mmCIF file of C-alpha atoms in Angstrom:
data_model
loop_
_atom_site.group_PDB
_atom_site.id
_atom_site.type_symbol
_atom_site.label_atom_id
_atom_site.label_comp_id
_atom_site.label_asym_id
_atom_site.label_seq_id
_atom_site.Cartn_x
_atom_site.Cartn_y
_atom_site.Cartn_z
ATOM 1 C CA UNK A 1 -25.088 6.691 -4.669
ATOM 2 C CA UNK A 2 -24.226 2.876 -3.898
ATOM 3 C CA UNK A 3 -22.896 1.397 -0.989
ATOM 4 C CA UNK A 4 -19.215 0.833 -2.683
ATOM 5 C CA UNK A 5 -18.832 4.631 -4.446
ATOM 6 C CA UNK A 6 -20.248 6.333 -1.497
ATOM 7 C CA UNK A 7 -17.889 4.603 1.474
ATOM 8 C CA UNK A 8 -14.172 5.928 0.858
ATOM 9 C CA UNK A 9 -12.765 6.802 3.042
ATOM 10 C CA UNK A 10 -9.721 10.388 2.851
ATOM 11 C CA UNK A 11 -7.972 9.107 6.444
ATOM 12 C CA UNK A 12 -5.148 11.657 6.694
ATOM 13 C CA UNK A 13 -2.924 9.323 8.797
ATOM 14 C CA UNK A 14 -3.241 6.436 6.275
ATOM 15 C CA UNK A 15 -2.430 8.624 3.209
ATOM 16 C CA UNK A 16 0.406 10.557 5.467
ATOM 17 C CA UNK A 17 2.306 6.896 6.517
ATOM 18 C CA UNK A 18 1.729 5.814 3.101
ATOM 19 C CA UNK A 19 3.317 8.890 1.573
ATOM 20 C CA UNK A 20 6.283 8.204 4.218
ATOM 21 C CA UNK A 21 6.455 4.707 3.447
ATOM 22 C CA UNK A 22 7.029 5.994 -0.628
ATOM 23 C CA UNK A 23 9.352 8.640 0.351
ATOM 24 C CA UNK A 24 11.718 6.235 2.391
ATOM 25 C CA UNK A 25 11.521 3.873 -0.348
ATOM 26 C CA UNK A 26 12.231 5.940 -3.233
ATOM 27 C CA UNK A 27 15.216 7.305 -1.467
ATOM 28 C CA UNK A 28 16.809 4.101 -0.672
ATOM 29 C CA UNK A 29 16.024 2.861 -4.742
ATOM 30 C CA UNK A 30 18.446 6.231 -5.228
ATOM 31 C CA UNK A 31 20.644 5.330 -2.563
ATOM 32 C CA UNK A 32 21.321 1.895 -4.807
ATOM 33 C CA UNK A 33 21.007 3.637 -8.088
ATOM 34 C CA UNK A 34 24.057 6.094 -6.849
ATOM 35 C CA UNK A 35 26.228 3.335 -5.430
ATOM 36 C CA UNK A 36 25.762 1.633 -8.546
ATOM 37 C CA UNK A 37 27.408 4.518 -10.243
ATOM 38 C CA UNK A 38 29.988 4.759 -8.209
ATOM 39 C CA UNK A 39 31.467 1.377 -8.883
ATOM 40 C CA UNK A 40 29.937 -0.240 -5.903
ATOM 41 C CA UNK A 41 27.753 -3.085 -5.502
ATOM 42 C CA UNK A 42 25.558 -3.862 -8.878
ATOM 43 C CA UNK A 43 22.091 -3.679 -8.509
ATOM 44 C CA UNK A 44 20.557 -6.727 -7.354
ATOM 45 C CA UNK A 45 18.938 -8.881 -9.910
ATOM 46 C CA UNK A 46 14.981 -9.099 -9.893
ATOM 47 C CA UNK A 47 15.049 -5.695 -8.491
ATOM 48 C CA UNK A 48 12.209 -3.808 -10.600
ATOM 49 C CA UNK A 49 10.368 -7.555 -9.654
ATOM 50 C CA UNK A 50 10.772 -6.327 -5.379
ATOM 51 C CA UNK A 51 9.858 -2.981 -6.816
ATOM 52 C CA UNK A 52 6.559 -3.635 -8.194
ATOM 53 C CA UNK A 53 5.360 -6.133 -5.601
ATOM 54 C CA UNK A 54 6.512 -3.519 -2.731
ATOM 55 C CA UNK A 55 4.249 -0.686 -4.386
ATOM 56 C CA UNK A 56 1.370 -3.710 -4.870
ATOM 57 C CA UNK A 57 1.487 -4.547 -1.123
ATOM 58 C CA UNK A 58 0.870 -1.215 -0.215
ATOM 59 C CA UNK A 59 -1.539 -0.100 -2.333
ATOM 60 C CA UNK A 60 -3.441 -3.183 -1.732
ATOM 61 C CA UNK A 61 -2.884 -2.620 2.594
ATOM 62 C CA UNK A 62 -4.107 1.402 1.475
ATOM 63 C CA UNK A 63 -7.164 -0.321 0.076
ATOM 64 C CA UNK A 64 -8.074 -2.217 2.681
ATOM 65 C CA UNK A 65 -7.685 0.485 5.300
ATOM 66 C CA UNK A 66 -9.677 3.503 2.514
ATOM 67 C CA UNK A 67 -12.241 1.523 0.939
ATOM 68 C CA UNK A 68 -15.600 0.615 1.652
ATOM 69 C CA UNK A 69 -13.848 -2.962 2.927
ATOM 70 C CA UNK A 70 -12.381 -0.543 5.589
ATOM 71 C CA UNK A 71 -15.880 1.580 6.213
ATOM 72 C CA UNK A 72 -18.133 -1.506 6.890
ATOM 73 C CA UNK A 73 -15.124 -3.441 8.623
ATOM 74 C CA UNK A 74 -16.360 -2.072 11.939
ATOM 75 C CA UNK A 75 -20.004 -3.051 10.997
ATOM 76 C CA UNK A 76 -19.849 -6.539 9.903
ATOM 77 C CA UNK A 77 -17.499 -9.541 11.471
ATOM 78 C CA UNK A 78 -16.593 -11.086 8.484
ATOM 79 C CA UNK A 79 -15.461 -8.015 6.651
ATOM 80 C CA UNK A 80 -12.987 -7.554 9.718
ATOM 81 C CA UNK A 81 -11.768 -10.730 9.351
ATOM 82 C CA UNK A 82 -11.047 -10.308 5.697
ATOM 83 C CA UNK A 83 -9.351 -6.969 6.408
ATOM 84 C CA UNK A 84 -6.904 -8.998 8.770
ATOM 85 C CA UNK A 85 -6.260 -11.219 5.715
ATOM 86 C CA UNK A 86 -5.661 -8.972 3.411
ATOM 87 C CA UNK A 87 -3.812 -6.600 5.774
ATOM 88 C CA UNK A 88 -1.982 -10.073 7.010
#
């Protein structure tokens, strides 16, 4: 195996908050979508735009934390400080 297939890392509480972080999410997106209905407030415009850079940030933050970037981040200096960035 190679150093980049072979470092992933399964860290329950990352997946768990991540999962929580969805779950919150989704249910506020319904929250609008049923107010909506309901002759309230319109959607906002650009929402599916907040939408799909939301779900980018934290996939990209799950990366950083789950992949090998996250593995060798304790190893090497540099890596850390490119976690912080991309975390950041």
């Amino acid at each position: 195996m190679n150093l980049v297939t072979s470092h992933w890392s399964a860290n329950a509480a990352v997946l768990a908050v991540c999962l929580a972080v969805v779950v919150v999410h989704v249910a506020g997106l319904l929250g609008l979508r049923g107010d909506a209905r309901r002759g309230g407030a319109a959607l906002p415009d650009g929402l599916i735009r907040e939408v799909i850079a939301f779900y980018s940030g934290l996939l990209l933050a799950a990366l950083a934390l789950l992949s090998p970037l996250g593995y060798f981040s304790g190893r090497v200096i540099w890596l850390r400080g490119l976690q912080d960035i991309v975390l950041g």
